[in-house]
Structures are given as C-alpha cells and as structure tokens.
PDB file of C-alpha atoms and ligand atoms in Angstrom:
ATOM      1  CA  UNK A   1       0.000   0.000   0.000  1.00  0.00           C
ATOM      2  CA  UNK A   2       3.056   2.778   1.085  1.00  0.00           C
ATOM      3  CA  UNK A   3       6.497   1.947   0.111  1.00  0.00           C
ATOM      4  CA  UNK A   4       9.043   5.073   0.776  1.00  0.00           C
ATOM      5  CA  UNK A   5      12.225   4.329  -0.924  1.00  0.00           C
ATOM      6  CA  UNK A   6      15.745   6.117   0.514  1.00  0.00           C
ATOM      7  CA  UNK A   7      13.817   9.275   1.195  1.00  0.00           C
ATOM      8  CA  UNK A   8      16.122  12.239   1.962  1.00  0.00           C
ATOM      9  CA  UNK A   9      14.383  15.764   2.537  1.00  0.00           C
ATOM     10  CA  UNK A  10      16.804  19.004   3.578  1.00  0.00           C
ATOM     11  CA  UNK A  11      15.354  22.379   4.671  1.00  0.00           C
ATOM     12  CA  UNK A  12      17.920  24.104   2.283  1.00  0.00           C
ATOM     13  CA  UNK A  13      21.148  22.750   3.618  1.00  0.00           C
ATOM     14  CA  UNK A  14      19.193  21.500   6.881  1.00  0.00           C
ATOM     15  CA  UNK A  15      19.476  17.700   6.662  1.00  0.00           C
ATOM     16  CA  UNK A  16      16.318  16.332   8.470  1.00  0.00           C
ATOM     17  CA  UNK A  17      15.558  13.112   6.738  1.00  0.00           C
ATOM     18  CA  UNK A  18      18.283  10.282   5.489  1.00  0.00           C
ATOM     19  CA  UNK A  19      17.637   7.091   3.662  1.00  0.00           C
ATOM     20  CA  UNK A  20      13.915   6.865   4.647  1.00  0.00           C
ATOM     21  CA  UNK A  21      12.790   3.442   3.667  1.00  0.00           C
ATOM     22  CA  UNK A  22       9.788   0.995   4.361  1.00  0.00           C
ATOM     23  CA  UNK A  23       6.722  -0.433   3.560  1.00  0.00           C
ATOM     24  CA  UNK A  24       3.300  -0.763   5.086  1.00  0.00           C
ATOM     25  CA  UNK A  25       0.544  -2.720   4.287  1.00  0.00           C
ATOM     26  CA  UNK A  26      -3.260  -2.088   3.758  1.00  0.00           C
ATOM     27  CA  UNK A  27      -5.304  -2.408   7.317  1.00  0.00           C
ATOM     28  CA  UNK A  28      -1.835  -2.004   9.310  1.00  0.00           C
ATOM     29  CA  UNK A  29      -1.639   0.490  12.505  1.00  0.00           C
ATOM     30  CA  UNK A  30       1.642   2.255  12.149  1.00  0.00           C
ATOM     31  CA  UNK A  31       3.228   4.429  14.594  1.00  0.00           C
ATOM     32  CA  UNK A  32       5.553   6.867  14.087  1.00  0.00           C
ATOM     33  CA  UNK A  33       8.125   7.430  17.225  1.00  0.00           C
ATOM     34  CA  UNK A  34      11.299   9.793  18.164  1.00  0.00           C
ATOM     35  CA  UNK A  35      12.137  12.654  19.952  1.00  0.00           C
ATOM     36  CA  UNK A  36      10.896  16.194  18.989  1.00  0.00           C
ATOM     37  CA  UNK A  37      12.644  17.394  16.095  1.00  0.00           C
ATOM     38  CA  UNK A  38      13.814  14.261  15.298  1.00  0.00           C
ATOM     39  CA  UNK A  39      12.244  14.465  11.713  1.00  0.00           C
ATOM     40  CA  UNK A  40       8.789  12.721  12.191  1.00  0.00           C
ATOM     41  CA  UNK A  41       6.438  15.266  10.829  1.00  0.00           C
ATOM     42  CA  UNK A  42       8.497  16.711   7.968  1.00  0.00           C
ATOM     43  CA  UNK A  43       8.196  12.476   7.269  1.00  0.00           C
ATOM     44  CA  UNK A  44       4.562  12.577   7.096  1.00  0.00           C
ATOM     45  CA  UNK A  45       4.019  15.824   5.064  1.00  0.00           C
ATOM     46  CA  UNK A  46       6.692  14.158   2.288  1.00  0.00           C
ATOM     47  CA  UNK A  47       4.429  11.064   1.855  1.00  0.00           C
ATOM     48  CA  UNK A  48       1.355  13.698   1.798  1.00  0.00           C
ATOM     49  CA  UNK A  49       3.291  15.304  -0.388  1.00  0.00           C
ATOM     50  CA  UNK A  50       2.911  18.361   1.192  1.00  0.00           C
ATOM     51  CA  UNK A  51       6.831  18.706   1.105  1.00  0.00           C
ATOM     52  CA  UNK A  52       9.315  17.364  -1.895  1.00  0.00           C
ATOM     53  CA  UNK A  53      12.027  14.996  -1.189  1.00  0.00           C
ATOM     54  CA  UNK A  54      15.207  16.102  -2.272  1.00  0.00           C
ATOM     55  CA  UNK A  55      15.376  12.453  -3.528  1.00  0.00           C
ATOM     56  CA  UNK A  56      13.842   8.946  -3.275  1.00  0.00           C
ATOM     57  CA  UNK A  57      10.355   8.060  -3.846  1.00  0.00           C
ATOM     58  CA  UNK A  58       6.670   7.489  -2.192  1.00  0.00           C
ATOM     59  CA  UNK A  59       4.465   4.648  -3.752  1.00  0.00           C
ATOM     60  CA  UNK A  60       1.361   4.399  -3.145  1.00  0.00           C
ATOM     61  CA  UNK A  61      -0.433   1.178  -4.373  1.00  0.00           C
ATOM     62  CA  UNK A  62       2.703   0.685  -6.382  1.00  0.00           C
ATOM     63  CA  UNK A  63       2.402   4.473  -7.896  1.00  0.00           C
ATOM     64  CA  UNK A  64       4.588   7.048  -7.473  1.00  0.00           C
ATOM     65  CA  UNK A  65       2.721   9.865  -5.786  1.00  0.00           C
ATOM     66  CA  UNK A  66       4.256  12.533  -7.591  1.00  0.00           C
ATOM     67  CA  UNK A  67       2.451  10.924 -10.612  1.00  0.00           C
ATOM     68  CA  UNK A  68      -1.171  11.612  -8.796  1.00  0.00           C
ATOM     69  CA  UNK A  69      -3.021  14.702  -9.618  1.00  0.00           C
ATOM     70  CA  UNK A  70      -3.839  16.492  -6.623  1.00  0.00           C
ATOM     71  CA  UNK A  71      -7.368  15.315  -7.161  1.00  0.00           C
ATOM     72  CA  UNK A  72      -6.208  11.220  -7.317  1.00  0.00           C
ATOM     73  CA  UNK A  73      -3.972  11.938  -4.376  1.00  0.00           C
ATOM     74  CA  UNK A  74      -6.980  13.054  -1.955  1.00  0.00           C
ATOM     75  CA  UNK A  75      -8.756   9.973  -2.839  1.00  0.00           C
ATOM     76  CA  UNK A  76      -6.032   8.159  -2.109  1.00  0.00           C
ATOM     77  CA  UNK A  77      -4.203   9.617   0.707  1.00  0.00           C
ATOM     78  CA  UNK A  78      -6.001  11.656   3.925  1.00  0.00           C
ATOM     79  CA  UNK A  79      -3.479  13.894   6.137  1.00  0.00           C
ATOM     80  CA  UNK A  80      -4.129  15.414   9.356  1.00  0.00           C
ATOM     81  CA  UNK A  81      -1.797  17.676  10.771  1.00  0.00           C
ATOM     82  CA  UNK A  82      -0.551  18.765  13.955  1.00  0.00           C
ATOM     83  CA  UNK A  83      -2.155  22.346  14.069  1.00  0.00           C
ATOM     84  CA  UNK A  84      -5.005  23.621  11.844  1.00  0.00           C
ATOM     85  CA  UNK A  85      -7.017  26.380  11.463  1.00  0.00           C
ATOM     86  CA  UNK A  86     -10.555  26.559  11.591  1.00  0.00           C
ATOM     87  CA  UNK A  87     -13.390  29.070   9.337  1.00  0.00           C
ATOM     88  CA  UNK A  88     -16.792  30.086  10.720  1.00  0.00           C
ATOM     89  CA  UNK A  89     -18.373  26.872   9.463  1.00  0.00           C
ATOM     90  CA  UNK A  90     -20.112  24.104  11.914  1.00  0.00           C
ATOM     91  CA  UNK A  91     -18.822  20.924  12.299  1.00  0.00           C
ATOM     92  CA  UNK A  92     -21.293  19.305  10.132  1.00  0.00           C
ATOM     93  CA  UNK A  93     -20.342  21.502   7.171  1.00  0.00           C
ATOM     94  CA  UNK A  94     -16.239  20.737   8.090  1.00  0.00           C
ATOM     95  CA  UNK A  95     -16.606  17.001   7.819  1.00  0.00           C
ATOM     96  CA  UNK A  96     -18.755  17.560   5.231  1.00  0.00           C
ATOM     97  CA  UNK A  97     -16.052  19.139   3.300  1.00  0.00           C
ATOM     98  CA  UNK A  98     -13.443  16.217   3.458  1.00  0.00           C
ATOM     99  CA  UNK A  99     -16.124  14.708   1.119  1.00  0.00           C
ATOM    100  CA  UNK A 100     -14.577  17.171  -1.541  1.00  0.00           C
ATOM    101  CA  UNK A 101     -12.582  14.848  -3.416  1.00  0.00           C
ATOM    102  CA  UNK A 102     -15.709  12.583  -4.552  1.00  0.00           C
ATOM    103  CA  UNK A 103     -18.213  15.534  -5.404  1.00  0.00           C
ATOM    104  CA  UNK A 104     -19.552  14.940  -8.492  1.00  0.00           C
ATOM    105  CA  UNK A 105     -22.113  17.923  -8.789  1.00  0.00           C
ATOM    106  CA  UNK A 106     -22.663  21.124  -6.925  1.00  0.00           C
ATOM    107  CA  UNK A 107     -24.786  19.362  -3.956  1.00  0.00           C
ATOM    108  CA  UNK A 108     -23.501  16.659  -1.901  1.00  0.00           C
ATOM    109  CA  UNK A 109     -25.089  13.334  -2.635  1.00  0.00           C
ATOM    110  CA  UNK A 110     -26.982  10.826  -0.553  1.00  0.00           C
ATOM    111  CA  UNK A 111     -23.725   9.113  -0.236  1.00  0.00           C
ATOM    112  CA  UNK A 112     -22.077  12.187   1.128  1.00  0.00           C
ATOM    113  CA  UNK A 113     -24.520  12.670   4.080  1.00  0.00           C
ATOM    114  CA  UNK A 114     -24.876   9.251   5.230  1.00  0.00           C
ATOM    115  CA  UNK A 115     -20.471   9.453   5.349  1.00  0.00           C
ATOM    116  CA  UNK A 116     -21.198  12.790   7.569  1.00  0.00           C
ATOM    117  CA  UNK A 117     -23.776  11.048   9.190  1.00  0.00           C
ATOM    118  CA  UNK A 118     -21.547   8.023   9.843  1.00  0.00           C
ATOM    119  CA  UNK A 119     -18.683   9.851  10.769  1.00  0.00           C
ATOM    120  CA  UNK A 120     -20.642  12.060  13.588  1.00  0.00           C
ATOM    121  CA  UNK A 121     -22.052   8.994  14.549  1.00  0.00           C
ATOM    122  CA  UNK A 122     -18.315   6.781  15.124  1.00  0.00           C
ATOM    123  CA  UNK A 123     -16.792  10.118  16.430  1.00  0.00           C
ATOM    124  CA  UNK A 124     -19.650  10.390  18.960  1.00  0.00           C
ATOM    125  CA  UNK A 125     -20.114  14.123  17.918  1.00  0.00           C
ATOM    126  CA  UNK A 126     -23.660  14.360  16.666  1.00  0.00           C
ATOM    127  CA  UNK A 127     -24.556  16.938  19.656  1.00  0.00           C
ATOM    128  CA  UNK A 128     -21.951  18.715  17.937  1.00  0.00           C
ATOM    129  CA  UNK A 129     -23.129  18.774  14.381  1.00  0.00           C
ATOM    130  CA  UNK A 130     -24.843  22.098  14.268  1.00  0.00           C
ATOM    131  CA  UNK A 131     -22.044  24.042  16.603  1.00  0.00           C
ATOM    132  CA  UNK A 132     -20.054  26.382  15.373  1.00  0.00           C
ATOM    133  CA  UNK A 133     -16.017  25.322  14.550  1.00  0.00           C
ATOM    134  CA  UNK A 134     -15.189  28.732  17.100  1.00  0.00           C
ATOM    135  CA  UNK A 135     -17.554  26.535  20.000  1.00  0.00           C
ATOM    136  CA  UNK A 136     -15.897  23.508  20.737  1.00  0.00           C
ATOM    137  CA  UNK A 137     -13.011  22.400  22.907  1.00  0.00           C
ATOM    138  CA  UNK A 138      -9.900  21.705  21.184  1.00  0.00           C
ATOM    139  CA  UNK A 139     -10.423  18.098  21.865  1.00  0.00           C
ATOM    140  CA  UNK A 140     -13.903  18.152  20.230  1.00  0.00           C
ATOM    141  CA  UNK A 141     -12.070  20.128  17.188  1.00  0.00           C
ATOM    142  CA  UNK A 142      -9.442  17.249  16.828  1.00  0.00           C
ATOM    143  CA  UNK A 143     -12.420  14.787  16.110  1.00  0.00           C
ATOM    144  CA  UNK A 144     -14.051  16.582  14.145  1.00  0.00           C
ATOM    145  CA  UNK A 145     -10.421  16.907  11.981  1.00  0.00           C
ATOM    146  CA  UNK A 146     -10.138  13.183  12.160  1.00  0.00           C
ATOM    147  CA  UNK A 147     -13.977  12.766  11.265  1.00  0.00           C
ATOM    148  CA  UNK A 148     -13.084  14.841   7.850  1.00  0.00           C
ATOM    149  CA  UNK A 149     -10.171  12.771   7.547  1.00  0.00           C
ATOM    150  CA  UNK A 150     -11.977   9.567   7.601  1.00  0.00           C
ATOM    151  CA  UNK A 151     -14.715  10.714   5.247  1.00  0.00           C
ATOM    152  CA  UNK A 152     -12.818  11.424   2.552  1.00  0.00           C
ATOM    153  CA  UNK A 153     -12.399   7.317   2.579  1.00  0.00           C
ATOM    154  CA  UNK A 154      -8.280   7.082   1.975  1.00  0.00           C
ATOM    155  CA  UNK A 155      -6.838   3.961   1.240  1.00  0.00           C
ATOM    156  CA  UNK A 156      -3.673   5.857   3.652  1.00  0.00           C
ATOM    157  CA  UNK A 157      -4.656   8.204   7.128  1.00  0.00           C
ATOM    158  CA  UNK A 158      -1.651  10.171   7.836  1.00  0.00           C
ATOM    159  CA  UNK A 159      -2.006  11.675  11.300  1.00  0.00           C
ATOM    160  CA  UNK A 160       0.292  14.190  12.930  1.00  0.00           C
ATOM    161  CA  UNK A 161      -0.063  13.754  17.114  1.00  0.00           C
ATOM    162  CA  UNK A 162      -3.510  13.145  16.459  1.00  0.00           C
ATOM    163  CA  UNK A 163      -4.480  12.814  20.671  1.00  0.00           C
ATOM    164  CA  UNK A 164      -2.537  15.615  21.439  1.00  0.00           C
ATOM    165  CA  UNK A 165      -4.968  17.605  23.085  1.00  0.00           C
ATOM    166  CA  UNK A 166      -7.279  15.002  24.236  1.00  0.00           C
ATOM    167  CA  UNK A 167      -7.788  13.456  27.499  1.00  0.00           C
ATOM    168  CA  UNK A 168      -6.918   9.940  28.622  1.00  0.00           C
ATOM    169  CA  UNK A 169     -10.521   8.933  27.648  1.00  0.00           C
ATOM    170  CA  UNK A 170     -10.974  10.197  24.574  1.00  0.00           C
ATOM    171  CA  UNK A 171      -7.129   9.850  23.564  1.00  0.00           C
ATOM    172  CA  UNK A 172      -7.881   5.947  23.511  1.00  0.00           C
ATOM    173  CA  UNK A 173     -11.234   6.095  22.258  1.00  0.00           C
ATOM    174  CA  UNK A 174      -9.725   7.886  18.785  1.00  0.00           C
ATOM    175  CA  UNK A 175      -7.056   5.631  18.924  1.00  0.00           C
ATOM    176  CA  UNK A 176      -9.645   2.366  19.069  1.00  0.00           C
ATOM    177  CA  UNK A 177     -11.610   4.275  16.596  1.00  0.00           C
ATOM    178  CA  UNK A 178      -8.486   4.431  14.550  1.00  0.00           C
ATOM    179  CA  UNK A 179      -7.305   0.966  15.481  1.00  0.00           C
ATOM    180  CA  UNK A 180     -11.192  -0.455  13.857  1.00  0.00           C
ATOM    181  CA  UNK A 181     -10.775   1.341  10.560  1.00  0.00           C
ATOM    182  CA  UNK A 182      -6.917  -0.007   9.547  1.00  0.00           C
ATOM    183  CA  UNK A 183      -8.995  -3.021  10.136  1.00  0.00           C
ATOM    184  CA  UNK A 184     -12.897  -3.130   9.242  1.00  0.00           C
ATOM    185  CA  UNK A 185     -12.041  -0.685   6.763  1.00  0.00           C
ATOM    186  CA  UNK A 186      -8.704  -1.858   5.523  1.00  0.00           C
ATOM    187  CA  UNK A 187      -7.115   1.526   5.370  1.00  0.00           C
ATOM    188  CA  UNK A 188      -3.462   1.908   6.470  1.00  0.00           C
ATOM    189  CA  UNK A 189      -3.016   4.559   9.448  1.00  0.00           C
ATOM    190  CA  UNK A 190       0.205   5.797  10.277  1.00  0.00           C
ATOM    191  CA  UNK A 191       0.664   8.055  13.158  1.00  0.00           C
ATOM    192  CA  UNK A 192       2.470   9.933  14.955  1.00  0.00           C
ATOM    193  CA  UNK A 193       2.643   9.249  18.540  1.00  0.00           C
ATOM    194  CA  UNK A 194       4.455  10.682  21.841  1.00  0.00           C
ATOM    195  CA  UNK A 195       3.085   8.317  24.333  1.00  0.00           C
ATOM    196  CA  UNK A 196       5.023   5.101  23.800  1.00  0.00           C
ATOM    197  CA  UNK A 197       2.713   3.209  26.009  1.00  0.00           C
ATOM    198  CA  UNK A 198      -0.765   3.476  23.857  1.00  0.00           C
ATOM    199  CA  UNK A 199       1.552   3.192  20.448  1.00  0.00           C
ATOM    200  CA  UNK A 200       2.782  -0.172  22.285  1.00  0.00           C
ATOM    201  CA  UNK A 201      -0.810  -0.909  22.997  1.00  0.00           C
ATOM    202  CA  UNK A 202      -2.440  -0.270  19.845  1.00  0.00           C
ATOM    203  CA  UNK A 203       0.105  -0.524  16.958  1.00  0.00           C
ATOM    204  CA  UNK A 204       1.213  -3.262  14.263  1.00  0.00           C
ATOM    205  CA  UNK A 205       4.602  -1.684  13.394  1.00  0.00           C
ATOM    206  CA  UNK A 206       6.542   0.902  14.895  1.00  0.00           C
ATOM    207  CA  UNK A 207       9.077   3.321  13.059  1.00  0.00           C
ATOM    208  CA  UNK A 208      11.381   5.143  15.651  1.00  0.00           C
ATOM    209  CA  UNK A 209      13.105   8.586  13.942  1.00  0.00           C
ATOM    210  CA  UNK A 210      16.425   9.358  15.456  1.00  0.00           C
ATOM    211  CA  UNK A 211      19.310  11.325  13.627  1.00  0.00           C
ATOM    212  CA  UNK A 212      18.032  11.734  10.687  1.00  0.00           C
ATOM    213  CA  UNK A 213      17.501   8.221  10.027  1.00  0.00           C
ATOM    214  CA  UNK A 214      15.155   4.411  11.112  1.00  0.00           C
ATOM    215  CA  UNK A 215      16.676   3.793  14.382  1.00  0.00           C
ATOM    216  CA  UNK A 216      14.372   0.758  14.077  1.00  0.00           C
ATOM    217  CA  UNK A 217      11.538  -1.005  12.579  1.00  0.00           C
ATOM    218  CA  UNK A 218       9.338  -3.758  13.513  1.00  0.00           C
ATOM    219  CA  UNK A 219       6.414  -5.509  15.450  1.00  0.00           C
ATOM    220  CA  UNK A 220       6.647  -5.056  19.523  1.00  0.00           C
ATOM    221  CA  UNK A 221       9.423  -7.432  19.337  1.00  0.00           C
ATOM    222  CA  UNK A 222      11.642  -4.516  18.588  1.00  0.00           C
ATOM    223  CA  UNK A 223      10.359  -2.705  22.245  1.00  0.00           C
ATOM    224  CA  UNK A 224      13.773  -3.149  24.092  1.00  0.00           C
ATOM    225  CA  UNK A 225      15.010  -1.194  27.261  1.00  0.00           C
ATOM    226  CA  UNK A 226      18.473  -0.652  25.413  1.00  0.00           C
ATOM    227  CA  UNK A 227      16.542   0.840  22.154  1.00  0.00           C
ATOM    228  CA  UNK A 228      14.211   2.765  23.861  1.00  0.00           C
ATOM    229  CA  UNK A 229      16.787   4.376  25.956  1.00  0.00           C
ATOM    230  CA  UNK A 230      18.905   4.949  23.003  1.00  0.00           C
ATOM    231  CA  UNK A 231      16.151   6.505  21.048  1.00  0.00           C
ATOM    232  CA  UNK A 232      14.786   8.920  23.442  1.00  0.00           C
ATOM    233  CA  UNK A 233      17.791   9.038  25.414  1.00  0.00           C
ATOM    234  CA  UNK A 234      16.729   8.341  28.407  1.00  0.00           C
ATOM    235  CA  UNK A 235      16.445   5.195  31.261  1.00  0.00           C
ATOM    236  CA  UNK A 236      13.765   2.892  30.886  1.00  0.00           C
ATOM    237  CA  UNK A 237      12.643  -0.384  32.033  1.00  0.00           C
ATOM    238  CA  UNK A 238      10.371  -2.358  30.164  1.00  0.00           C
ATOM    239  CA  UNK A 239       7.907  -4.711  32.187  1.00  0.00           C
ATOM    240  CA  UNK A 240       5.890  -7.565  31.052  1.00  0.00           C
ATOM    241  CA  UNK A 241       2.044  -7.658  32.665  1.00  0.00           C
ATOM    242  CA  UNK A 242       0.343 -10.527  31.234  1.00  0.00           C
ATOM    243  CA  UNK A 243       0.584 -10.408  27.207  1.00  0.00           C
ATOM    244  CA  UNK A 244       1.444  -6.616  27.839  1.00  0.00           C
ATOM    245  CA  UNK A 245       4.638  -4.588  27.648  1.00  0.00           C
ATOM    246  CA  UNK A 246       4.903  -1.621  29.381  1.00  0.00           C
ATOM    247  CA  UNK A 247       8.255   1.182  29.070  1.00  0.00           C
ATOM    248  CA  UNK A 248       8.591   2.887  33.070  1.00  0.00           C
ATOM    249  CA  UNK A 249      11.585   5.947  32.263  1.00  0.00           C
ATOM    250  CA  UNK A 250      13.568   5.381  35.423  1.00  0.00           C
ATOM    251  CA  UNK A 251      13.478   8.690  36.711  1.00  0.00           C
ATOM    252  CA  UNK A 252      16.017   9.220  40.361  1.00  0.00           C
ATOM    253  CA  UNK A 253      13.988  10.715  43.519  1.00  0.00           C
ATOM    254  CA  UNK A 254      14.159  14.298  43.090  1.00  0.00           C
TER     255      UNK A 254
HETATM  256  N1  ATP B 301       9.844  25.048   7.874  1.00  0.00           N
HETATM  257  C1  ATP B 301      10.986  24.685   8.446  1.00  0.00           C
HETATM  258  N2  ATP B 301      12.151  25.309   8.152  1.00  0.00           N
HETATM  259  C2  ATP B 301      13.321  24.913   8.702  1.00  0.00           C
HETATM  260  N3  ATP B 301      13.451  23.907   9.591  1.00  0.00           N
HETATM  261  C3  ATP B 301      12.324  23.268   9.940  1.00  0.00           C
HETATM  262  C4  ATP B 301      11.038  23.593   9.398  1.00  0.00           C
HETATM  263  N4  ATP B 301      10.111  22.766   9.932  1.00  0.00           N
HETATM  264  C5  ATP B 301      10.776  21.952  10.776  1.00  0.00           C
HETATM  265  N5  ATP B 301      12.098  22.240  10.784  1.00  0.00           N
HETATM  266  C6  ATP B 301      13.144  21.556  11.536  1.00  0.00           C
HETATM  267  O1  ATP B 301      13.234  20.222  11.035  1.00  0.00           O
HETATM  268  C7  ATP B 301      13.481  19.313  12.111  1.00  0.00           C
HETATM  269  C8  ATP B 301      12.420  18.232  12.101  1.00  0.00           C
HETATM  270  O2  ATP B 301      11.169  18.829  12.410  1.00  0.00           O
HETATM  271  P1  ATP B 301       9.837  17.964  12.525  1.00  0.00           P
HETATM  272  O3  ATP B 301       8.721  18.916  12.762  1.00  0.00           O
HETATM  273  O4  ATP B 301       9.759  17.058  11.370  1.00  0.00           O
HETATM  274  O5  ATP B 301      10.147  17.120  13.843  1.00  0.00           O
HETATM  275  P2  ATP B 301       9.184  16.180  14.695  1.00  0.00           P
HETATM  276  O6  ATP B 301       9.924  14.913  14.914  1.00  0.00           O
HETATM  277  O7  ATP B 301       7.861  16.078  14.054  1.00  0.00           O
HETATM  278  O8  ATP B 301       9.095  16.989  16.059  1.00  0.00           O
HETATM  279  P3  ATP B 301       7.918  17.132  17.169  1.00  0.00           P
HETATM  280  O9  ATP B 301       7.836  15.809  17.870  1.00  0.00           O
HETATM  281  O10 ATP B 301       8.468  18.212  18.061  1.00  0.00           O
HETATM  282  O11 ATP B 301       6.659  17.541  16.464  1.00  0.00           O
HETATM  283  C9  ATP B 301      13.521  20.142  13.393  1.00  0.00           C
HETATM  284  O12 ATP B 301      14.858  20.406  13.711  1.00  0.00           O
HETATM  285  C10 ATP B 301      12.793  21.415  12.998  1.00  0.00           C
HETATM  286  O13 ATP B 301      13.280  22.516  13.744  1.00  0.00           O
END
C-alpha cells in the first residue's frame, strides 16, 4: 500500500531526513516514534506530499505519488496535521467538506450525508453537528479533523499527534476508533505518537526517527530497554504484565 524508498528531505542545507525506507501494508496500525525534532512530521508531510524529497520516492499502491493529480492523491491519501485552522463553518459543514474529493455535482449526494452522518455517529459528535467550529473544545475540534479525515475514505490516514490535546478517555477512544478502521475498513493509518505506552498498545509496526535516520523497525518485538533508551535518550525499564509490555523511564527521587 506505502512503500518510501531512501527518502532524503533538507530544509535548504538542513538535513532532516536520510535514507527513509519501508513499507506498510493495507489495514496495518503504524506508529511513528522519536524525539521532537527528530524528523517525524516533515516524514509525514513528504508522503502527503505536502513537502518534496530532495530524492527517493513514495508509492502508493505501487504508484509514485508525484504521478497523482492532486485530485487522485486526496482519494487516495487523507493527512491530518498537527495544528489547523478553523473558518466560521459548523462541524457538520467541516466534515462535510473532506467529502470534496468525490463531489460529483454542486450538492452533496446521498452518499455524502450518510459518510457525515456516519462519521458524527463513530466520532460520537452528533450533539456537535450544528455548533459552530469557534464553539468547541480543542479536543472536540481534533475529532471533528479526524472525522473529515476519515470521510474522505483514503486507502492511507496520515495523522500528525492526532491525541494531542485530548484526554486519557478520549485519547484511547480515537485511537480504538483508529485501530477499527486499519482493520474493518482496511485503510493503512500511520501516526504519529508521543506516548510510547498506547503506540505499544495499539500498533502493528513501529518506526522510531532518530538522527536523521530508522533507528528501528518492527512488530513489539523490537520494544527493548536498550533501544528505547537509546532513542529517546533516556532510562527505561520495560515490564511484562500478562501479554502486555509496558516502558517505566527510570526517573532518580528528586
Ligand atoms: N519550515 C521549516 N524550516 C526549517 N526547519 C524546519 C522547518 N520545519 C521543521 N524544521 C526543523 O526540522 C526538524 C524536524 O522537524 P519535525 O517537525 O519534522 O520534527 P518532529 O519529529 O515532528 O518533532 P515534534 O515531535 O516536536 O513535532 C527540526 O529540527 C525542525 O526545527
């Protein structure tokens, strides 16, 4: 489904990304993981093509995206990013917009509504549907972001920190949300994540950015003390409960 072959992106002579390269499959959770700055969102916006390599190549279904028009690539490819801005419009009319890329005519189809309809429905926002953009929390306004997302039916969701500024509740009911569409829906999320524990919890694959580079790659098999310290720089223990792994930083009495 995404193959990214010895990506290398530089902010003029700014280095960020080096020899980028792996594949995901249809109906697979990725997460994307590293320390700030380590490169992880300038990632994301080069397979959204929001940014252009300085060399190496995103496929998509075995295309090269560069060869999508803009049009192709929305039906194929859904990004959310970190921060956004919003318009006077209510959050029925935003999610109804991410149905854009499969208008055919100048009013939205029956299809089109019962996606919205779906979509306020899965993201539990249907109280919200008439509300103004300007008069919801910002937690409310990331759903609604990864309810336009969703209807705009990608066969890849590209999501920047999407549970950034939700609480513990609602950061794993999007990510269980997420979690059912990579598989009832077969679409491929990748996402970034700070909170190693939930990406342990609910992801297929893990990519961990560090120094410009894949630090490593894999299933949780790859969850060691000795990379995870080496990542993030910092102590960590990693503790089995059950069929769970957990990473504790070990953090001295203050
Ligand atoms: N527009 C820009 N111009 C120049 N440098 C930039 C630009 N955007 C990001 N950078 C730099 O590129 C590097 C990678 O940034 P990026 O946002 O991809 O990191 P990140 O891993 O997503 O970080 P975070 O976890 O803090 O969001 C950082 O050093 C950042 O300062």
């Amino acid at each position: 489904m995404l193959k990214v072959d010895n990506l290398e992106f530089s902010f003029k002579d700014f280095q960020v990304l080096s020899g980028i390269s792996f594949e995901a499959r249809r109906g697979e959770f990725v997460s994307i993981l590293g320390n700030n700055g380590a490169g992880k969102s300038t990632l994301l916006k080069c397979i959204a093509r929001l940014l252009k390599p300085k060399s190496g190549v995103v496929l998509i279904d075995g295309k090269d995206a560069n060869s999508f028009s803009l049009h192709q690539l929305s039906k194929n490819v859904a990004y959310v990013p970190q921060r956004y801005t919003t318009n006077r419009i209510t959050v029925y009319e935003a999610i109804l917009l991410g149905r854009k890329p499969h208008f055919t005519g100048l009013i939205p189809s029956s299809e089109d509504l019962e996606k919205v309809e779906m979509a306020l429905d899965i993201f539990g926002l249907k109280h919200l549907a008439f509300r103004y953009l300007d008069e919801i929390s910002g937690g409310e306004l990331q759903k609604v972001v990864i309810a336009r997302a969703f209807v705009q039916e990608p066969k890849v969701l590209l999501l920047d920190e999407p549970i950034n500024n939700l609480d513990l509740k609602n950061q794993i009911e999007v990510l269980k949300i997420l979690k059912k569409l990579s598989r009832q829906e077969e679409i491929l999320v990748v996402v970034i994540l700070h909170d190693l524990n939930l990406a342990i919890r609910f992801s297929d694959w893990f990519i961990f950015i560090k120094d410009r580079k894949i630090f490593a790659s894999g299933g949780k098999e790859i969850i060691t003390a000795d990379m995870i310290s080496k990542v993030y720089g910092v102590d960590v223990k990693v503790e089995k409960h059950g069929d769970e792994i957990f990473v504790v930083p070990i953090v001295a009495a203050i």
